[in-house]
Amino acid sequence: AHNQEPDYHLEGDTKRSTDAQMAAVVPGDQWVTCTGPRGTIVFADTKGYHKGGLVKERDRVLYTCMFTS
Protein backbone atom coordinates (compact mmCIF):
# COMPACT_ATOMS: atom_id res chain seq x y z
CA ALA A 1 0.00 0.00 0.00
CA HIS A 2 1.21 3.47 -0.86
CA ASN A 3 0.33 6.22 1.58
CA GLN A 4 2.23 9.13 0.07
CA GLU A 5 0.29 11.70 -1.94
CA PRO A 6 1.90 12.74 -5.23
CA ASP A 7 2.55 16.37 -6.10
CA TYR A 8 -0.37 17.88 -7.99
CA HIS A 9 -1.90 21.01 -9.44
CA LEU A 10 -5.51 22.14 -9.08
CA GLU A 11 -8.04 22.28 -11.90
CA GLY A 12 -10.88 24.01 -10.11
CA ASP A 13 -11.33 21.91 -6.97
CA THR A 14 -9.85 18.76 -8.54
CA LYS A 15 -6.30 17.57 -7.83
CA ARG A 16 -4.43 16.48 -10.99
CA SER A 17 -1.03 14.78 -11.06
CA THR A 18 1.19 14.22 -14.08
CA ASP A 19 2.46 10.74 -14.88
CA ALA A 20 5.91 11.79 -13.65
CA GLN A 21 4.50 13.03 -10.33
CA MET A 22 2.56 9.79 -9.88
CA ALA A 23 5.58 7.62 -10.80
CA ALA A 24 7.52 9.28 -7.97
CA VAL A 25 5.02 7.66 -5.56
CA VAL A 26 3.95 4.46 -7.38
CA PRO A 27 6.30 2.96 -9.99
CA GLY A 28 4.78 2.79 -13.47
CA ASP A 29 5.19 -1.00 -13.64
CA GLN A 30 2.52 -1.22 -10.91
CA TRP A 31 -0.06 0.78 -12.90
CA VAL A 32 -2.97 -0.96 -14.57
CA THR A 33 -4.31 0.26 -17.91
CA CYS A 34 -7.75 -0.98 -18.97
CA THR A 35 -8.51 -0.58 -22.66
CA GLY A 36 -10.77 -2.33 -25.11
CA PRO A 37 -12.88 -1.92 -28.20
CA ARG A 38 -16.16 -0.01 -28.23
CA GLY A 39 -18.62 -1.54 -25.78
CA THR A 40 -15.96 -2.86 -23.39
CA ILE A 41 -16.98 -2.86 -19.73
CA VAL A 42 -14.39 -2.57 -16.96
CA PHE A 43 -15.32 -3.38 -13.37
CA ALA A 44 -12.92 -1.65 -11.02
CA ASP A 45 -12.58 -0.60 -7.42
CA THR A 46 -11.39 2.95 -8.04
CA LYS A 47 -10.68 3.81 -4.43
CA GLY A 48 -7.40 5.62 -4.73
CA TYR A 49 -5.92 7.25 -7.80
CA HIS A 50 -7.43 6.80 -11.22
CA LYS A 51 -7.72 8.80 -14.40
CA GLY A 52 -8.62 8.36 -18.01
CA GLY A 53 -6.04 8.94 -20.68
CA LEU A 54 -6.13 12.09 -22.75
CA VAL A 55 -8.91 11.88 -25.34
CA LYS A 56 -7.61 13.20 -28.66
CA GLU A 57 -10.50 12.26 -30.97
CA ARG A 58 -14.26 12.11 -30.40
CA ASP A 59 -15.87 11.94 -26.96
CA ARG A 60 -15.40 9.44 -24.15
CA VAL A 61 -18.71 8.15 -22.81
CA LEU A 62 -18.54 6.94 -19.23
CA TYR A 63 -21.23 5.37 -17.10
CA THR A 64 -20.48 5.17 -13.39
CA CYS A 65 -22.57 3.35 -10.81
CA MET A 66 -22.13 2.29 -7.21
CA PHE A 67 -23.42 -0.75 -5.35
CA THR A 68 -23.88 -0.58 -1.60
CA SER A 69 -25.43 -3.04 0.80
PDB file of N, CA, C and O in Angstrom:
ATOM      1  N   ALA A   1       0.846  -1.190   0.000  1.00  0.00           N
ATOM      2  CA  ALA A   1       0.000   0.000   0.000  1.00  0.00           C
ATOM      3  C   ALA A   1       0.883   1.241   0.000  1.00  0.00           C
ATOM      4  O   ALA A   1       1.893   1.300   0.680  1.00  0.00           O
ATOM      5  N   HIS A   2       0.471   2.217  -0.768  1.00  0.00           N
ATOM      6  CA  HIS A   2       1.210   3.470  -0.865  1.00  0.00           C
ATOM      7  C   HIS A   2       0.403   4.545  -0.143  1.00  0.00           C
ATOM      8  O   HIS A   2      -0.748   4.754  -0.443  1.00  0.00           O
ATOM      9  N   ASN A   3       1.033   5.215   0.794  1.00  0.00           N
ATOM     10  CA  ASN A   3       0.327   6.217   1.582  1.00  0.00           C
ATOM     11  C   ASN A   3       0.767   7.631   1.280  1.00  0.00           C
ATOM     12  O   ASN A   3       0.253   8.568   1.858  1.00  0.00           O
ATOM     13  N   GLN A   4       1.734   7.802   0.400  1.00  0.00           N
ATOM     14  CA  GLN A   4       2.233   9.133   0.074  1.00  0.00           C
ATOM     15  C   GLN A   4       1.388   9.743  -1.039  1.00  0.00           C
ATOM     16  O   GLN A   4       1.029   9.067  -1.990  1.00  0.00           O
ATOM     17  N   GLU A   5       1.051  11.011  -0.908  1.00  0.00           N
ATOM     18  CA  GLU A   5       0.287  11.701  -1.944  1.00  0.00           C
ATOM     19  C   GLU A   5       1.252  12.320  -2.950  1.00  0.00           C
ATOM     20  O   GLU A   5       2.229  12.961  -2.564  1.00  0.00           O
ATOM     21  N   PRO A   6       1.004  12.133  -4.243  1.00  0.00           N
ATOM     22  CA  PRO A   6       1.896  12.739  -5.231  1.00  0.00           C
ATOM     23  C   PRO A   6       1.709  14.254  -5.288  1.00  0.00           C
ATOM     24  O   PRO A   6       0.682  14.787  -4.860  1.00  0.00           O
ATOM     25  N   ASP A   7       2.710  14.944  -5.821  1.00  0.00           N
ATOM     26  CA  ASP A   7       2.548  16.370  -6.104  1.00  0.00           C
ATOM     27  C   ASP A   7       1.403  16.514  -7.092  1.00  0.00           C
ATOM     28  O   ASP A   7       1.087  15.591  -7.849  1.00  0.00           O
ATOM     29  N   TYR A   8       0.772  17.672  -7.105  1.00  0.00           N
ATOM     30  CA  TYR A   8      -0.373  17.878  -7.986  1.00  0.00           C
ATOM     31  C   TYR A   8      -0.563  19.360  -8.255  1.00  0.00           C
ATOM     32  O   TYR A   8       0.064  20.210  -7.628  1.00  0.00           O
ATOM     33  N   HIS A   9      -1.429  19.646  -9.215  1.00  0.00           N
ATOM     34  CA  HIS A   9      -1.902  21.010  -9.443  1.00  0.00           C
ATOM     35  C   HIS A   9      -3.428  20.957  -9.374  1.00  0.00           C
ATOM     36  O   HIS A   9      -4.024  19.883  -9.458  1.00  0.00           O
ATOM     37  N   LEU A  10      -4.052  22.099  -9.173  1.00  0.00           N
ATOM     38  CA  LEU A  10      -5.508  22.145  -9.077  1.00  0.00           C
ATOM     39  C   LEU A  10      -6.125  22.579 -10.394  1.00  0.00           C
ATOM     40  O   LEU A  10      -5.643  23.506 -11.042  1.00  0.00           O
ATOM     41  N   GLU A  11      -7.172  21.864 -10.795  1.00  0.00           N
ATOM     42  CA  GLU A  11      -8.041  22.282 -11.896  1.00  0.00           C
ATOM     43  C   GLU A  11      -9.399  22.498 -11.250  1.00  0.00           C
ATOM     44  O   GLU A  11     -10.130  21.544 -11.005  1.00  0.00           O
ATOM     45  N   GLY A  12      -9.691  23.741 -10.913  1.00  0.00           N
ATOM     46  CA  GLY A  12     -10.879  24.015 -10.112  1.00  0.00           C
ATOM     47  C   GLY A  12     -10.628  23.456  -8.721  1.00  0.00           C
ATOM     48  O   GLY A  12      -9.649  23.795  -8.072  1.00  0.00           O
ATOM     49  N   ASP A  13     -11.502  22.552  -8.273  1.00  0.00           N
ATOM     50  CA  ASP A  13     -11.332  21.907  -6.968  1.00  0.00           C
ATOM     51  C   ASP A  13     -10.721  20.509  -7.088  1.00  0.00           C
ATOM     52  O   ASP A  13     -10.626  19.784  -6.105  1.00  0.00           O
ATOM     53  N   THR A  14     -10.329  20.113  -8.299  1.00  0.00           N
ATOM     54  CA  THR A  14      -9.847  18.762  -8.538  1.00  0.00           C
ATOM     55  C   THR A  14      -8.326  18.708  -8.573  1.00  0.00           C
ATOM     56  O   THR A  14      -7.690  19.503  -9.260  1.00  0.00           O
ATOM     57  N   LYS A  15      -7.753  17.774  -7.826  1.00  0.00           N
ATOM     58  CA  LYS A  15      -6.303  17.574  -7.833  1.00  0.00           C
ATOM     59  C   LYS A  15      -5.922  16.745  -9.057  1.00  0.00           C
ATOM     60  O   LYS A  15      -6.529  15.706  -9.315  1.00  0.00           O
ATOM     61  N   ARG A  16      -4.921  17.201  -9.820  1.00  0.00           N
ATOM     62  CA  ARG A  16      -4.426  16.483 -10.992  1.00  0.00           C
ATOM     63  C   ARG A  16      -2.930  16.298 -10.855  1.00  0.00           C
ATOM     64  O   ARG A  16      -2.213  17.243 -10.527  1.00  0.00           O
ATOM     65  N   SER A  17      -2.458  15.073 -11.087  1.00  0.00           N
ATOM     66  CA  SER A  17      -1.031  14.775 -11.058  1.00  0.00           C
ATOM     67  C   SER A  17      -0.586  14.336 -12.443  1.00  0.00           C
ATOM     68  O   SER A  17      -1.335  13.662 -13.153  1.00  0.00           O
ATOM     69  N   THR A  18       0.623  14.701 -12.820  1.00  0.00           N
ATOM     70  CA  THR A  18       1.187  14.225 -14.076  1.00  0.00           C
ATOM     71  C   THR A  18       1.660  12.783 -13.884  1.00  0.00           C
ATOM     72  O   THR A  18       1.801  12.306 -12.750  1.00  0.00           O
ATOM     73  N   ASP A  19       1.931  12.098 -14.984  1.00  0.00           N
ATOM     74  CA  ASP A  19       2.464  10.742 -14.882  1.00  0.00           C
ATOM     75  C   ASP A  19       3.785  10.734 -14.121  1.00  0.00           C
ATOM     76  O   ASP A  19       4.039   9.837 -13.323  1.00  0.00           O
ATOM     77  N   ALA A  20       4.623  11.724 -14.345  1.00  0.00           N
ATOM     78  CA  ALA A  20       5.914  11.786 -13.650  1.00  0.00           C
ATOM     79  C   ALA A  20       5.715  11.975 -12.148  1.00  0.00           C
ATOM     80  O   ALA A  20       6.415  11.353 -11.336  1.00  0.00           O
ATOM     81  N   GLN A  21       4.776  12.821 -11.757  1.00  0.00           N
ATOM     82  CA  GLN A  21       4.502  13.032 -10.335  1.00  0.00           C
ATOM     83  C   GLN A  21       3.975  11.745  -9.697  1.00  0.00           C
ATOM     84  O   GLN A  21       4.338  11.401  -8.581  1.00  0.00           O
ATOM     85  N   MET A  22       3.106  11.028 -10.408  1.00  0.00           N
ATOM     86  CA  MET A  22       2.560   9.787  -9.877  1.00  0.00           C
ATOM     87  C   MET A  22       3.636   8.711  -9.785  1.00  0.00           C
ATOM     88  O   MET A  22       3.710   7.964  -8.806  1.00  0.00           O
ATOM     89  N   ALA A  23       4.512   8.635 -10.789  1.00  0.00           N
ATOM     90  CA  ALA A  23       5.581   7.624 -10.798  1.00  0.00           C
ATOM     91  C   ALA A  23       6.556   7.814  -9.638  1.00  0.00           C
ATOM     92  O   ALA A  23       7.199   6.854  -9.207  1.00  0.00           O
ATOM     93  N   ALA A  24       6.654   9.034  -9.119  1.00  0.00           N
ATOM     94  CA  ALA A  24       7.518   9.280  -7.966  1.00  0.00           C
ATOM     95  C   ALA A  24       6.967   8.605  -6.710  1.00  0.00           C
ATOM     96  O   ALA A  24       7.699   8.365  -5.760  1.00  0.00           O
ATOM     97  N   VAL A  25       5.671   8.280  -6.715  1.00  0.00           N
ATOM     98  CA  VAL A  25       5.024   7.657  -5.561  1.00  0.00           C
ATOM     99  C   VAL A  25       4.748   6.168  -5.815  1.00  0.00           C
ATOM    100  O   VAL A  25       4.967   5.333  -4.947  1.00  0.00           O
ATOM    101  N   VAL A  26       4.253   5.846  -7.003  1.00  0.00           N
ATOM    102  CA  VAL A  26       3.947   4.461  -7.380  1.00  0.00           C
ATOM    103  C   VAL A  26       4.637   4.183  -8.707  1.00  0.00           C
ATOM    104  O   VAL A  26       4.310   4.820  -9.715  1.00  0.00           O
ATOM    105  N   PRO A  27       5.590   3.251  -8.749  1.00  0.00           N
ATOM    106  CA  PRO A  27       6.301   2.962  -9.990  1.00  0.00           C
ATOM    107  C   PRO A  27       5.340   2.570 -11.119  1.00  0.00           C
ATOM    108  O   PRO A  27       4.345   1.880 -10.896  1.00  0.00           O
ATOM    109  N   GLY A  28       5.635   3.031 -12.318  1.00  0.00           N
ATOM    110  CA  GLY A  28       4.777   2.790 -13.467  1.00  0.00           C
ATOM    111  C   GLY A  28       4.505   1.325 -13.749  1.00  0.00           C
ATOM    112  O   GLY A  28       3.445   0.982 -14.276  1.00  0.00           O
ATOM    113  N   ASP A  29       5.425   0.417 -13.378  1.00  0.00           N
ATOM    114  CA  ASP A  29       5.190  -1.000 -13.639  1.00  0.00           C
ATOM    115  C   ASP A  29       4.107  -1.579 -12.731  1.00  0.00           C
ATOM    116  O   ASP A  29       3.683  -2.721 -12.913  1.00  0.00           O
ATOM    117  N   GLN A  30       3.617  -0.781 -11.769  1.00  0.00           N
ATOM    118  CA  GLN A  30       2.517  -1.216 -10.906  1.00  0.00           C
ATOM    119  C   GLN A  30       1.180  -0.621 -11.344  1.00  0.00           C
ATOM    120  O   GLN A  30       0.154  -0.895 -10.725  1.00  0.00           O
ATOM    121  N   TRP A  31       1.173   0.181 -12.396  1.00  0.00           N
ATOM    122  CA  TRP A  31      -0.059   0.781 -12.900  1.00  0.00           C
ATOM    123  C   TRP A  31      -0.821  -0.242 -13.725  1.00  0.00           C
ATOM    124  O   TRP A  31      -0.235  -1.130 -14.341  1.00  0.00           O
ATOM    125  N   VAL A  32      -2.123  -0.099 -13.755  1.00  0.00           N
ATOM    126  CA  VAL A  32      -2.972  -0.962 -14.568  1.00  0.00           C
ATOM    127  C   VAL A  32      -3.702  -0.085 -15.579  1.00  0.00           C
ATOM    128  O   VAL A  32      -4.330   0.905 -15.211  1.00  0.00           O
ATOM    129  N   THR A  33      -3.597  -0.454 -16.856  1.00  0.00           N
ATOM    130  CA  THR A  33      -4.307   0.256 -17.912  1.00  0.00           C
ATOM    131  C   THR A  33      -5.393  -0.659 -18.455  1.00  0.00           C
ATOM    132  O   THR A  33      -5.113  -1.793 -18.824  1.00  0.00           O
ATOM    133  N   CYS A  34      -6.623  -0.192 -18.464  1.00  0.00           N
ATOM    134  CA  CYS A  34      -7.751  -0.981 -18.969  1.00  0.00           C
ATOM    135  C   CYS A  34      -8.237  -0.354 -20.263  1.00  0.00           C
ATOM    136  O   CYS A  34      -8.732   0.771 -20.259  1.00  0.00           O
ATOM    137  N   THR A  35      -8.057  -1.065 -21.364  1.00  0.00           N
ATOM    138  CA  THR A  35      -8.512  -0.578 -22.661  1.00  0.00           C
ATOM    139  C   THR A  35      -9.269  -1.692 -23.370  1.00  0.00           C
ATOM    140  O   THR A  35      -9.140  -2.867 -23.018  1.00  0.00           O
ATOM    141  N   GLY A  36     -10.041  -1.330 -24.337  1.00  0.00           N
ATOM    142  CA  GLY A  36     -10.766  -2.328 -25.113  1.00  0.00           C
ATOM    143  C   GLY A  36     -11.535  -1.663 -26.223  1.00  0.00           C
ATOM    144  O   GLY A  36     -11.632  -0.437 -26.294  1.00  0.00           O
ATOM    145  N   PRO A  37     -12.096  -2.463 -27.098  1.00  0.00           N
ATOM    146  CA  PRO A  37     -12.879  -1.916 -28.202  1.00  0.00           C
ATOM    147  C   PRO A  37     -14.191  -1.315 -27.700  1.00  0.00           C
ATOM    148  O   PRO A  37     -14.576  -1.510 -26.532  1.00  0.00           O
ATOM    149  N   ARG A  38     -14.874  -0.619 -28.571  1.00  0.00           N
ATOM    150  CA  ARG A  38     -16.157  -0.008 -28.231  1.00  0.00           C
ATOM    151  C   ARG A  38     -17.062  -1.041 -27.570  1.00  0.00           C
ATOM    152  O   ARG A  38     -17.131  -2.181 -28.008  1.00  0.00           O
ATOM    153  N   GLY A  39     -17.714  -0.656 -26.492  1.00  0.00           N
ATOM    154  CA  GLY A  39     -18.616  -1.543 -25.780  1.00  0.00           C
ATOM    155  C   GLY A  39     -17.963  -2.321 -24.647  1.00  0.00           C
ATOM    156  O   GLY A  39     -18.630  -3.049 -23.930  1.00  0.00           O
ATOM    157  N   THR A  40     -16.660  -2.160 -24.464  1.00  0.00           N
ATOM    158  CA  THR A  40     -15.960  -2.856 -23.390  1.00  0.00           C
ATOM    159  C   THR A  40     -16.430  -2.328 -22.041  1.00  0.00           C
ATOM    160  O   THR A  40     -16.615  -1.136 -21.864  1.00  0.00           O
ATOM    161  N   ILE A  41     -16.607  -3.237 -21.090  1.00  0.00           N
ATOM    162  CA  ILE A  41     -16.982  -2.855 -19.731  1.00  0.00           C
ATOM    163  C   ILE A  41     -15.838  -3.238 -18.806  1.00  0.00           C
ATOM    164  O   ILE A  41     -15.312  -4.342 -18.884  1.00  0.00           O
ATOM    165  N   VAL A  42     -15.443  -2.315 -17.939  1.00  0.00           N
ATOM    166  CA  VAL A  42     -14.393  -2.567 -16.960  1.00  0.00           C
ATOM    167  C   VAL A  42     -15.008  -2.420 -15.576  1.00  0.00           C
ATOM    168  O   VAL A  42     -15.620  -1.397 -15.273  1.00  0.00           O
ATOM    169  N   PHE A  43     -14.885  -3.450 -14.763  1.00  0.00           N
ATOM    170  CA  PHE A  43     -15.320  -3.377 -13.374  1.00  0.00           C
ATOM    171  C   PHE A  43     -14.075  -3.103 -12.541  1.00  0.00           C
ATOM    172  O   PHE A  43     -13.098  -3.852 -12.624  1.00  0.00           O
ATOM    173  N   ALA A  44     -14.110  -2.028 -11.767  1.00  0.00           N
ATOM    174  CA  ALA A  44     -12.922  -1.648 -11.018  1.00  0.00           C
ATOM    175  C   ALA A  44     -13.294  -1.012  -9.693  1.00  0.00           C
ATOM    176  O   ALA A  44     -14.275  -0.289  -9.593  1.00  0.00           O
ATOM    177  N   ASP A  45     -12.488  -1.301  -8.690  1.00  0.00           N
ATOM    178  CA  ASP A  45     -12.581  -0.596  -7.421  1.00  0.00           C
ATOM    179  C   ASP A  45     -11.652   0.598  -7.573  1.00  0.00           C
ATOM    180  O   ASP A  45     -10.436   0.445  -7.563  1.00  0.00           O
ATOM    181  N   THR A  46     -12.205   1.775  -7.762  1.00  0.00           N
ATOM    182  CA  THR A  46     -11.387   2.953  -8.038  1.00  0.00           C
ATOM    183  C   THR A  46     -11.077   3.768  -6.789  1.00  0.00           C
ATOM    184  O   THR A  46     -10.797   4.947  -6.871  1.00  0.00           O
ATOM    185  N   LYS A  47     -11.110   3.128  -5.645  1.00  0.00           N
ATOM    186  CA  LYS A  47     -10.682   3.814  -4.427  1.00  0.00           C
ATOM    187  C   LYS A  47      -9.190   4.063  -4.580  1.00  0.00           C
ATOM    188  O   LYS A  47      -8.410   3.155  -4.790  1.00  0.00           O
ATOM    189  N   GLY A  48      -8.797   5.273  -4.525  1.00  0.00           N
ATOM    190  CA  GLY A  48      -7.401   5.617  -4.733  1.00  0.00           C
ATOM    191  C   GLY A  48      -7.274   6.506  -5.955  1.00  0.00           C
ATOM    192  O   GLY A  48      -8.171   7.290  -6.253  1.00  0.00           O
ATOM    193  N   TYR A  49      -6.178   6.385  -6.660  1.00  0.00           N
ATOM    194  CA  TYR A  49      -5.918   7.247  -7.801  1.00  0.00           C
ATOM    195  C   TYR A  49      -6.358   6.565  -9.080  1.00  0.00           C
ATOM    196  O   TYR A  49      -6.107   5.384  -9.285  1.00  0.00           O
ATOM    197  N   HIS A  50      -7.021   7.307  -9.923  1.00  0.00           N
ATOM    198  CA  HIS A  50      -7.429   6.803 -11.224  1.00  0.00           C
ATOM    199  C   HIS A  50      -7.650   7.991 -12.146  1.00  0.00           C
ATOM    200  O   HIS A  50      -7.957   9.097 -11.704  1.00  0.00           O
ATOM    201  N   LYS A  51      -7.432   7.754 -13.421  1.00  0.00           N
ATOM    202  CA  LYS A  51      -7.716   8.800 -14.395  1.00  0.00           C
ATOM    203  C   LYS A  51      -7.810   8.166 -15.765  1.00  0.00           C
ATOM    204  O   LYS A  51      -7.228   7.124 -16.032  1.00  0.00           O
ATOM    205  N   GLY A  52      -8.563   8.805 -16.624  1.00  0.00           N
ATOM    206  CA  GLY A  52      -8.620   8.362 -18.007  1.00  0.00           C
ATOM    207  C   GLY A  52      -7.491   9.006 -18.775  1.00  0.00           C
ATOM    208  O   GLY A  52      -6.999  10.068 -18.405  1.00  0.00           O
ATOM    209  N   GLY A  53      -7.069   8.350 -19.823  1.00  0.00           N
ATOM    210  CA  GLY A  53      -6.045   8.937 -20.682  1.00  0.00           C
ATOM    211  C   GLY A  53      -6.595  10.142 -21.417  1.00  0.00           C
ATOM    212  O   GLY A  53      -7.804  10.390 -21.443  1.00  0.00           O
ATOM    213  N   LEU A  54      -5.729  10.901 -22.029  1.00  0.00           N
ATOM    214  CA  LEU A  54      -6.132  12.093 -22.751  1.00  0.00           C
ATOM    215  C   LEU A  54      -6.887  11.704 -24.016  1.00  0.00           C
ATOM    216  O   LEU A  54      -6.375  10.959 -24.848  1.00  0.00           O
ATOM    217  N   VAL A  55      -8.111  12.161 -24.151  1.00  0.00           N
ATOM    218  CA  VAL A  55      -8.912  11.884 -25.340  1.00  0.00           C
ATOM    219  C   VAL A  55      -8.498  12.871 -26.429  1.00  0.00           C
ATOM    220  O   VAL A  55      -8.529  14.081 -26.228  1.00  0.00           O
ATOM    221  N   LYS A  56      -8.081  12.347 -27.568  1.00  0.00           N
ATOM    222  CA  LYS A  56      -7.615  13.198 -28.656  1.00  0.00           C
ATOM    223  C   LYS A  56      -8.607  13.269 -29.807  1.00  0.00           C
ATOM    224  O   LYS A  56      -8.553  14.182 -30.612  1.00  0.00           O
ATOM    225  N   GLU A  57      -9.490  12.278 -29.908  1.00  0.00           N
ATOM    226  CA  GLU A  57     -10.498  12.263 -30.967  1.00  0.00           C
ATOM    227  C   GLU A  57     -11.836  11.846 -30.363  1.00  0.00           C
ATOM    228  O   GLU A  57     -11.881  11.006 -29.479  1.00  0.00           O
ATOM    229  N   ARG A  58     -12.892  12.432 -30.826  1.00  0.00           N
ATOM    230  CA  ARG A  58     -14.257  12.106 -30.400  1.00  0.00           C
ATOM    231  C   ARG A  58     -14.454  12.333 -28.905  1.00  0.00           C
ATOM    232  O   ARG A  58     -13.662  12.974 -28.254  1.00  0.00           O
ATOM    233  N   ASP A  59     -15.543  11.806 -28.381  1.00  0.00           N
ATOM    234  CA  ASP A  59     -15.867  11.940 -26.961  1.00  0.00           C
ATOM    235  C   ASP A  59     -15.659  10.609 -26.258  1.00  0.00           C
ATOM    236  O   ASP A  59     -15.724   9.549 -26.874  1.00  0.00           O
ATOM    237  N   ARG A  60     -15.425  10.648 -24.962  1.00  0.00           N
ATOM    238  CA  ARG A  60     -15.404   9.438 -24.145  1.00  0.00           C
ATOM    239  C   ARG A  60     -16.721   9.407 -23.389  1.00  0.00           C
ATOM    240  O   ARG A  60     -17.067  10.353 -22.689  1.00  0.00           O
ATOM    241  N   VAL A  61     -17.463   8.318 -23.528  1.00  0.00           N
ATOM    242  CA  VAL A  61     -18.713   8.153 -22.805  1.00  0.00           C
ATOM    243  C   VAL A  61     -18.423   7.246 -21.618  1.00  0.00           C
ATOM    244  O   VAL A  61     -17.843   6.173 -21.765  1.00  0.00           O
ATOM    245  N   LEU A  62     -18.816   7.691 -20.435  1.00  0.00           N
ATOM    246  CA  LEU A  62     -18.539   6.942 -19.226  1.00  0.00           C
ATOM    247  C   LEU A  62     -19.809   6.830 -18.408  1.00  0.00           C
ATOM    248  O   LEU A  62     -20.516   7.811 -18.188  1.00  0.00           O
ATOM    249  N   TYR A  63     -20.112   5.626 -17.998  1.00  0.00           N
ATOM    250  CA  TYR A  63     -21.234   5.375 -17.095  1.00  0.00           C
ATOM    251  C   TYR A  63     -20.645   4.894 -15.780  1.00  0.00           C
ATOM    252  O   TYR A  63     -19.861   3.945 -15.759  1.00  0.00           O
ATOM    253  N   THR A  64     -20.985   5.548 -14.707  1.00  0.00           N
ATOM    254  CA  THR A  64     -20.483   5.174 -13.395  1.00  0.00           C
ATOM    255  C   THR A  64     -21.658   4.810 -12.502  1.00  0.00           C
ATOM    256  O   THR A  64     -22.674   5.515 -12.485  1.00  0.00           O
ATOM    257  N   CYS A  65     -21.539   3.710 -11.771  1.00  0.00           N
ATOM    258  CA  CYS A  65     -22.575   3.352 -10.806  1.00  0.00           C
ATOM    259  C   CYS A  65     -21.914   2.816  -9.548  1.00  0.00           C
ATOM    260  O   CYS A  65     -20.729   2.490  -9.554  1.00  0.00           O
ATOM    261  N   MET A  66     -22.666   2.751  -8.475  1.00  0.00           N
ATOM    262  CA  MET A  66     -22.132   2.292  -7.210  1.00  0.00           C
ATOM    263  C   MET A  66     -23.119   1.314  -6.584  1.00  0.00           C
ATOM    264  O   MET A  66     -24.326   1.548  -6.598  1.00  0.00           O
ATOM    265  N   PHE A  67     -22.602   0.215  -6.071  1.00  0.00           N
ATOM    266  CA  PHE A  67     -23.416  -0.750  -5.349  1.00  0.00           C
ATOM    267  C   PHE A  67     -23.076  -0.637  -3.868  1.00  0.00           C
ATOM    268  O   PHE A  67     -21.906  -0.596  -3.499  1.00  0.00           O
ATOM    269  N   THR A  68     -24.092  -0.556  -3.045  1.00  0.00           N
ATOM    270  CA  THR A  68     -23.877  -0.583  -1.602  1.00  0.00           C
ATOM    271  C   THR A  68     -24.860  -1.566  -0.994  1.00  0.00           C
ATOM    272  O   THR A  68     -25.924  -1.843  -1.563  1.00  0.00           O
ATOM    273  N   SER A  69     -24.512  -2.114   0.132  1.00  0.00           N
ATOM    274  CA  SER A  69     -25.428  -3.040   0.804  1.00  0.00           C
ATOM    275  C   SER A  69     -25.563  -2.668   2.265  1.00  0.00           C
ATOM    276  O   SER A  69     -24.830  -1.877   2.780  1.00  0.00           O
TER     277      SER A  69
END
